[in-house]
Structures are given as C-alpha cells and as structure tokens.
Amino acid sequence: MAIKSEASPDEFFDELEIMPPETREKYLNQRLSETLAHAYRHAPAVKEIFDKAGVSPSQIRTIKDLERLPITRKTDLIELQKANPPYGGFLAIPSEEVDRIFISPGPVYEPIQHAGIKWFAKSFWAAGFRKGDVVINTFTYHMSPAGILFHEALRDCGATAIPMGTGNTEVQIKTMHDLKVTGFVGTPSFLMTIIKRAEEMGYNFPRDFTLQRAWFTGEMLPPSLRKTLEEDYQIATAQAYAVTEPGGALAYECHQKTGMHLMDEYVIEIVDPETGKQLGPGEAGEIVVTPVHNKVWGLIRFGTGDMSSYITEPCPCGRTSNRLTAILGRTGDAVKVRGMFVVAKQAEQLFSSFDQILRFQVIVGRKAERDEMTFKVELKDEAIDKKKLAEDLNKKFQGICLVRADKIEFVPGGTIPEEREIIVDQRKWE
Ligand SMILES: [Zn+2]
C-alpha cells in the first residue's frame, strides 16, 4: 500500500521505508527477538547453533548482540542439509505448511511460505513500476526463486508481468515489440544483448520499442552501461542486491541511485569475515543477513560471501534506511590491511578510473609489526606529473578503502604481467 507524502506522493511503498532511525532500531530488534525465539523453539539446527555458542535466545536483544552467534555460510548449509535432509534442521514450521521449495546450486533446498509477504515489491516500486506497465521478466522460473518472486512483486506494484524466462532473444524482441512492453527485469548484459540483436534485425530501438524502465539484479550495473541505457536509449535503470538462500532482495536503489537502501525485512550486518565482528559505516566487510520477516526458515547470520560497505547519510528520496554502497567483490578476494579490507575488484575499478595508468598491482607486506601497502604502477605515458598522480591516487584510494598506500612505485613498462594477482599478500609466506 502506498502512503501519501507531501514531498512526493506515490514515492514510498510502505511506512517502513520512512521510519525514523530510532523507530527502525526498535522495530528490527523486536522482529529479531521474535524470529530467534521462534527458530530456537522449532528448528533443531538453530537450537544447536545457540547451544554450541552458549547463548540463549533471550540474550540476543539487539543487532549488536548477534555478534555472539557464528556465521553460517553456503558451504555449511550444504553440509548440514546433506547430513540432515532435506532442510538441515532449519525448517521452523510443519513441512505440510511449506508453500513452495526452491533449489539453488549445492543443492540447497529452500522452503518458503508465502504468508502475504510482498517479497521484492518495494524494490520494483522504487524503480517506478506501476499499474499500466507491461513487463518482461527474463529470470528463470525453474527451481530458483527469481522468476516467481519477481513476477509476484511486479503484480504487487500493479504491473502486468510476462513470464519470459531466460534466453530466446528473438522471441523476447518480438514479444517486447508486439505487446508494447514498458519494463524489463533481468541482467544488464541480457538487456544489452536484446538491444543489439534488435538493432541487427533492423529496428531503431528507441523509435520502435516502448521500453521505459529496467530493473536489474544478478550482476552489478557498470556506470558506463548505465549511461548508455539512460542517455542513448532513454531507459530508466534501477538495481537491487538479492541473495537466493535468505530468499530475497536485501537492498534496492531509489531514483537517486546513490547506494542501495536496506530492506527492513532483514537484519543486515557488514562484518569482518574473519571474526564476525560488525564494522562501521564506510568499512568494507562481508554482508551477513538474518531474515526477520518470516518464520519458515531459521536462517541466522547467513554469510553471503559478498563484500560491501554501508552509508548512513540521509537519502534525498526520503527513505531513511542505511544504504549499501555497491557489491565490491567476494570475501576470498579481500585482503586486510591495517584493519581495513581491500577487495581486488574494488581496487581494479579504482585504478582503472585513472586514464594514465596501464597496469597496477597492490603489494601487502609487513614491516616492524605494521602492514605495509605498496602500489606498483605502470604508466601509459611516462611524461606525466607522477607526484600529482601518486597524490590523487592515494587520496582517492583512502577515500574509498579507508587506508593509504605507504609507497607508490612507478615501474617500467612490461614489469607487471598481464595475468596477475591484483593484490599480492606477502604476509601469507612470513
Ligand atoms: Zn533513496
């Protein structure tokens, strides 16, 4: 249900999106306590997690208290389900109450009970999907939750949904053309495939099609592709971060496109993947999620393996939740330097934003009990102001990764191999 707001009527999907931060804290703590108490009582695997940690559900009253519980990762879930099929002891309702069962690679079996939950609707609503939109959903409807849950969310926004599923580019193009499709749901790369193919078939995409908005998940939307879609094709874009195992969209963009608002149906922590301790705003860490919106699946502190950071600055859209900055990479590609995680993919994006740089490598070592980080940089053209570049690079790096390089070495062309580790952690061999 949309609520009225003076600033922008029709902007918000529900009241949760605009809770004052203190109200949100209370709301989430309350939901967390209820969820944990229920899961402890009904899901044997959850009871075991608590008992092993020597903690009782009544001791977890706040999000901060969650640090006392271990992180469960996908590999743990696979092993637990193998040992105790089919749900590994995480089902917290009678099995005949299960509405549907999704299967993700592993395999991991994920039970879901609908219970009126509007899974992804907020995310589609924020992206502008409304009654009157005709939308192709190009995610698979088989096994994975993506197809059906996105479909239902589009319907919750009032849009007409076409269950296209994956592939069949030319059928997608014909459908989009014949049914005057206004919305696309899928991956950015698949939308580009469709547009390119349509152009090869002789269409002028902006003229011959009615596509107005696109919603993406599954891969991050590169800024250059966003610019192409929005400026050259006049398609409004929005992206969301979704994870299969906890069953949903965890964060979503509003029209401001300055990070992804956290959903209030989950407790989302950014933690040090090595210790499970919660990190502060701006610090890169693993996204850990505890669903607090349903009582089916007692998943607690699920470690996604994805790295991100969050910001707390208010968003001009009026939503009050914290935002994820971006998905920075996987935990396996992250290296801790003086307490801060630096992720290979993030470093790559950062260095590639400097046109003067051809190749680079980040070397992390240790000197006198202190982590030391060196950037090796190969230039496209030696005749530039290296001192200024080094300053700009380090300033930008510190702004994003919250840690500075101790040394920046400009090395001769050909020194850094093309096939290389982006971050070399020399401490591993000490
Ligand atoms: Zn916003």
mmCIF file of C-alpha atoms in Angstrom, residues 266-413:
data_model
loop_
_atom_site.group_PDB
_atom_site.id
_atom_site.type_symbol
_atom_site.label_atom_id
_atom_site.label_comp_id
_atom_site.label_asym_id
_atom_site.label_seq_id
_atom_site.Cartn_x
_atom_site.Cartn_y
_atom_site.Cartn_z
ATOM 1 C CA TYR A 266 16.123 -8.434 7.097
ATOM 2 C CA VAL A 267 18.778 -7.615 9.626
ATOM 3 C CA ILE A 268 21.821 -6.900 7.506
ATOM 4 C CA GLU A 269 25.265 -6.653 9.063
ATOM 5 C CA ILE A 270 28.589 -5.754 7.476
ATOM 6 C CA VAL A 271 31.190 -7.786 9.308
ATOM 7 C CA ASP A 272 34.833 -8.722 9.354
ATOM 8 C CA PRO A 273 34.621 -12.135 7.613
ATOM 9 C CA GLU A 274 37.437 -13.468 9.802
ATOM 10 C CA THR A 275 35.976 -12.559 13.190
ATOM 11 C CA GLY A 276 32.265 -11.964 12.525
ATOM 12 C CA LYS A 277 32.506 -8.596 14.316
ATOM 13 C CA GLN A 278 30.326 -5.797 12.977
ATOM 14 C CA LEU A 279 32.002 -2.956 11.107
ATOM 15 C CA GLY A 280 31.122 0.717 10.950
ATOM 16 C CA PRO A 281 29.932 2.929 8.085
ATOM 17 C CA GLY A 282 32.313 3.045 5.136
ATOM 18 C CA GLU A 283 34.290 -0.028 6.178
ATOM 19 C CA ALA A 284 34.383 -2.898 3.696
ATOM 20 C CA GLY A 285 33.178 -6.241 5.053
ATOM 21 C CA GLU A 286 31.051 -9.286 4.350
ATOM 22 C CA ILE A 287 27.279 -8.912 4.008
ATOM 23 C CA VAL A 288 25.627 -11.115 6.629
ATOM 24 C CA VAL A 289 21.864 -11.478 6.671
ATOM 25 C CA THR A 290 19.194 -12.667 9.078
ATOM 26 C CA PRO A 291 15.657 -12.698 7.655
ATOM 27 C CA VAL A 292 13.195 -11.350 10.219
ATOM 28 C CA HIS A 293 10.083 -11.314 8.052
ATOM 29 C CA ASN A 294 9.094 -14.929 8.037
ATOM 30 C CA LYS A 295 9.130 -17.845 10.379
ATOM 31 C CA VAL A 296 9.699 -20.634 7.889
ATOM 32 C CA TRP A 297 13.390 -20.868 7.557
ATOM 33 C CA GLY A 298 15.554 -20.360 10.623
ATOM 34 C CA LEU A 299 18.495 -18.929 8.787
ATOM 35 C CA ILE A 300 20.523 -16.809 11.191
ATOM 36 C CA ARG A 301 23.580 -14.765 10.264
ATOM 37 C CA PHE A 302 23.861 -16.159 6.768
ATOM 38 C CA GLY A 303 27.236 -15.139 5.317
ATOM 39 C CA THR A 304 26.726 -14.196 1.679
ATOM 40 C CA GLY A 305 30.432 -14.135 0.793
ATOM 41 C CA ASP A 306 29.833 -10.745 -0.861
ATOM 42 C CA MET A 307 31.771 -7.697 0.274
ATOM 43 C CA SER A 308 30.206 -4.280 0.650
ATOM 44 C CA SER A 309 30.117 -1.244 2.917
ATOM 45 C CA TYR A 310 27.250 0.908 4.097
ATOM 46 C CA ILE A 311 26.489 4.584 4.444
ATOM 47 C CA THR A 312 24.178 6.274 6.920
ATOM 48 C CA GLU A 313 23.784 9.705 5.291
ATOM 49 C CA PRO A 314 20.116 10.587 4.714
ATOM 50 C CA CYS A 315 18.943 9.999 1.141
ATOM 51 C CA PRO A 316 17.138 12.858 -0.634
ATOM 52 C CA CYS A 317 14.412 10.384 -1.692
ATOM 53 C CA GLY A 318 13.080 10.376 1.888
ATOM 54 C CA ARG A 319 13.779 6.728 2.660
ATOM 55 C CA THR A 320 15.539 6.520 5.977
ATOM 56 C CA SER A 321 17.353 3.181 5.847
ATOM 57 C CA ASN A 322 21.111 2.819 5.526
ATOM 58 C CA ARG A 323 22.423 2.046 2.077
ATOM 59 C CA LEU A 324 24.894 -0.459 0.673
ATOM 60 C CA THR A 325 27.437 1.375 -1.461
ATOM 61 C CA ALA A 326 27.988 -1.389 -4.024
ATOM 62 C CA ILE A 327 28.949 -5.038 -4.188
ATOM 63 C CA LEU A 328 32.718 -4.793 -4.023
ATOM 64 C CA GLY A 329 33.632 -8.414 -4.696
ATOM 65 C CA ARG A 330 33.890 -11.727 -2.858
ATOM 66 C CA THR A 331 35.385 -12.321 0.578
ATOM 67 C CA GLY A 332 38.026 -14.622 -0.957
ATOM 68 C CA ASP A 333 39.406 -11.675 -2.939
ATOM 69 C CA ALA A 334 39.647 -9.360 0.058
ATOM 70 C CA VAL A 335 42.868 -8.641 1.906
ATOM 71 C CA LYS A 336 43.008 -6.959 5.306
ATOM 72 C CA VAL A 337 45.386 -4.030 5.537
ATOM 73 C CA ARG A 338 45.723 -2.329 8.932
ATOM 74 C CA GLY A 339 42.236 -3.453 9.898
ATOM 75 C CA MET A 340 40.521 -2.486 6.624
ATOM 76 C CA PHE A 341 39.544 -4.869 3.872
ATOM 77 C CA VAL A 342 40.710 -4.068 0.371
ATOM 78 C CA VAL A 343 38.881 -6.037 -2.318
ATOM 79 C CA ALA A 344 40.572 -6.879 -5.617
ATOM 80 C CA LYS A 345 37.634 -5.860 -7.807
ATOM 81 C CA GLN A 346 37.245 -2.582 -5.969
ATOM 82 C CA ALA A 347 40.951 -1.794 -6.387
ATOM 83 C CA GLU A 348 40.668 -2.619 -10.090
ATOM 84 C CA GLN A 349 37.780 -0.187 -10.578
ATOM 85 C CA LEU A 350 39.584 2.482 -8.655
ATOM 86 C CA PHE A 351 42.845 2.242 -10.612
ATOM 87 C CA SER A 352 41.051 1.969 -13.944
ATOM 88 C CA SER A 353 39.381 5.320 -13.257
ATOM 89 C CA PHE A 354 42.829 6.870 -13.876
ATOM 90 C CA ASP A 355 43.395 7.051 -17.628
ATOM 91 C CA GLN A 356 47.150 7.454 -17.227
ATOM 92 C CA ILE A 357 47.554 4.013 -15.618
ATOM 93 C CA LEU A 358 48.160 0.973 -17.808
ATOM 94 C CA ARG A 359 48.608 -1.739 -15.155
ATOM 95 C CA PHE A 360 48.970 -1.916 -11.416
ATOM 96 C CA GLN A 361 49.465 -4.296 -8.558
ATOM 97 C CA VAL A 362 48.897 -3.888 -4.831
ATOM 98 C CA ILE A 363 51.551 -5.492 -2.636
ATOM 99 C CA VAL A 364 50.807 -6.002 1.041
ATOM 100 C CA GLY A 365 53.671 -6.904 3.352
ATOM 101 C CA ARG A 366 54.624 -6.336 6.947
ATOM 102 C CA LYS A 367 57.392 -4.204 8.392
ATOM 103 C CA ALA A 368 58.033 -3.805 12.104
ATOM 104 C CA GLU A 369 54.670 -5.338 13.074
ATOM 105 C CA ARG A 370 52.835 -2.968 10.756
ATOM 106 C CA ASP A 371 51.066 -3.802 7.497
ATOM 107 C CA GLU A 372 52.702 -2.015 4.617
ATOM 108 C CA MET A 373 50.935 -1.446 1.324
ATOM 109 C CA THR A 374 52.732 -0.621 -1.908
ATOM 110 C CA PHE A 375 51.169 0.219 -5.256
ATOM 111 C CA LYS A 376 53.182 -0.765 -8.305
ATOM 112 C CA VAL A 377 52.035 1.292 -11.228
ATOM 113 C CA GLU A 378 52.859 1.070 -14.940
ATOM 114 C CA LEU A 379 52.006 4.166 -16.943
ATOM 115 C CA LYS A 380 50.710 4.516 -20.472
ATOM 116 C CA ASP A 381 52.938 7.543 -20.930
ATOM 117 C CA GLU A 382 55.994 8.261 -18.759
ATOM 118 C CA ALA A 383 55.829 12.007 -19.421
ATOM 119 C CA ILE A 384 53.303 12.961 -16.774
ATOM 120 C CA ASP A 385 53.394 14.548 -13.330
ATOM 121 C CA LYS A 386 53.978 11.389 -11.278
ATOM 122 C CA LYS A 387 53.937 13.162 -7.949
ATOM 123 C CA LYS A 388 50.490 14.570 -8.616
ATOM 124 C CA LEU A 389 49.178 11.248 -9.898
ATOM 125 C CA ALA A 390 50.516 9.481 -6.799
ATOM 126 C CA GLU A 391 48.795 12.027 -4.565
ATOM 127 C CA ASP A 392 45.479 11.829 -6.444
ATOM 128 C CA LEU A 393 45.583 8.053 -6.488
ATOM 129 C CA ASN A 394 46.296 7.721 -2.796
ATOM 130 C CA LYS A 395 43.669 10.310 -1.887
ATOM 131 C CA LYS A 396 41.011 8.503 -3.876
ATOM 132 C CA PHE A 397 42.109 5.126 -2.546
ATOM 133 C CA GLN A 398 41.941 6.328 1.033
ATOM 134 C CA GLY A 399 38.551 7.925 0.418
ATOM 135 C CA ILE A 400 37.126 4.599 -0.692
ATOM 136 C CA CYS A 401 39.144 1.931 1.121
ATOM 137 C CA LEU A 402 39.918 3.996 4.266
ATOM 138 C CA VAL A 403 43.580 3.024 4.141
ATOM 139 C CA ARG A 404 46.581 4.656 2.405
ATOM 140 C CA ALA A 405 49.439 3.206 0.424
ATOM 141 C CA ASP A 406 52.808 3.594 2.117
ATOM 142 C CA LYS A 407 54.659 3.634 -1.183
ATOM 143 C CA ILE A 408 53.715 4.176 -4.795
ATOM 144 C CA GLU A 409 56.330 2.831 -7.183
ATOM 145 C CA PHE A 410 56.231 3.703 -10.864
ATOM 146 C CA VAL A 411 57.760 0.719 -12.657
ATOM 147 C CA PRO A 412 58.973 0.428 -16.285
ATOM 148 C CA GLY A 413 56.544 -0.848 -18.944
#
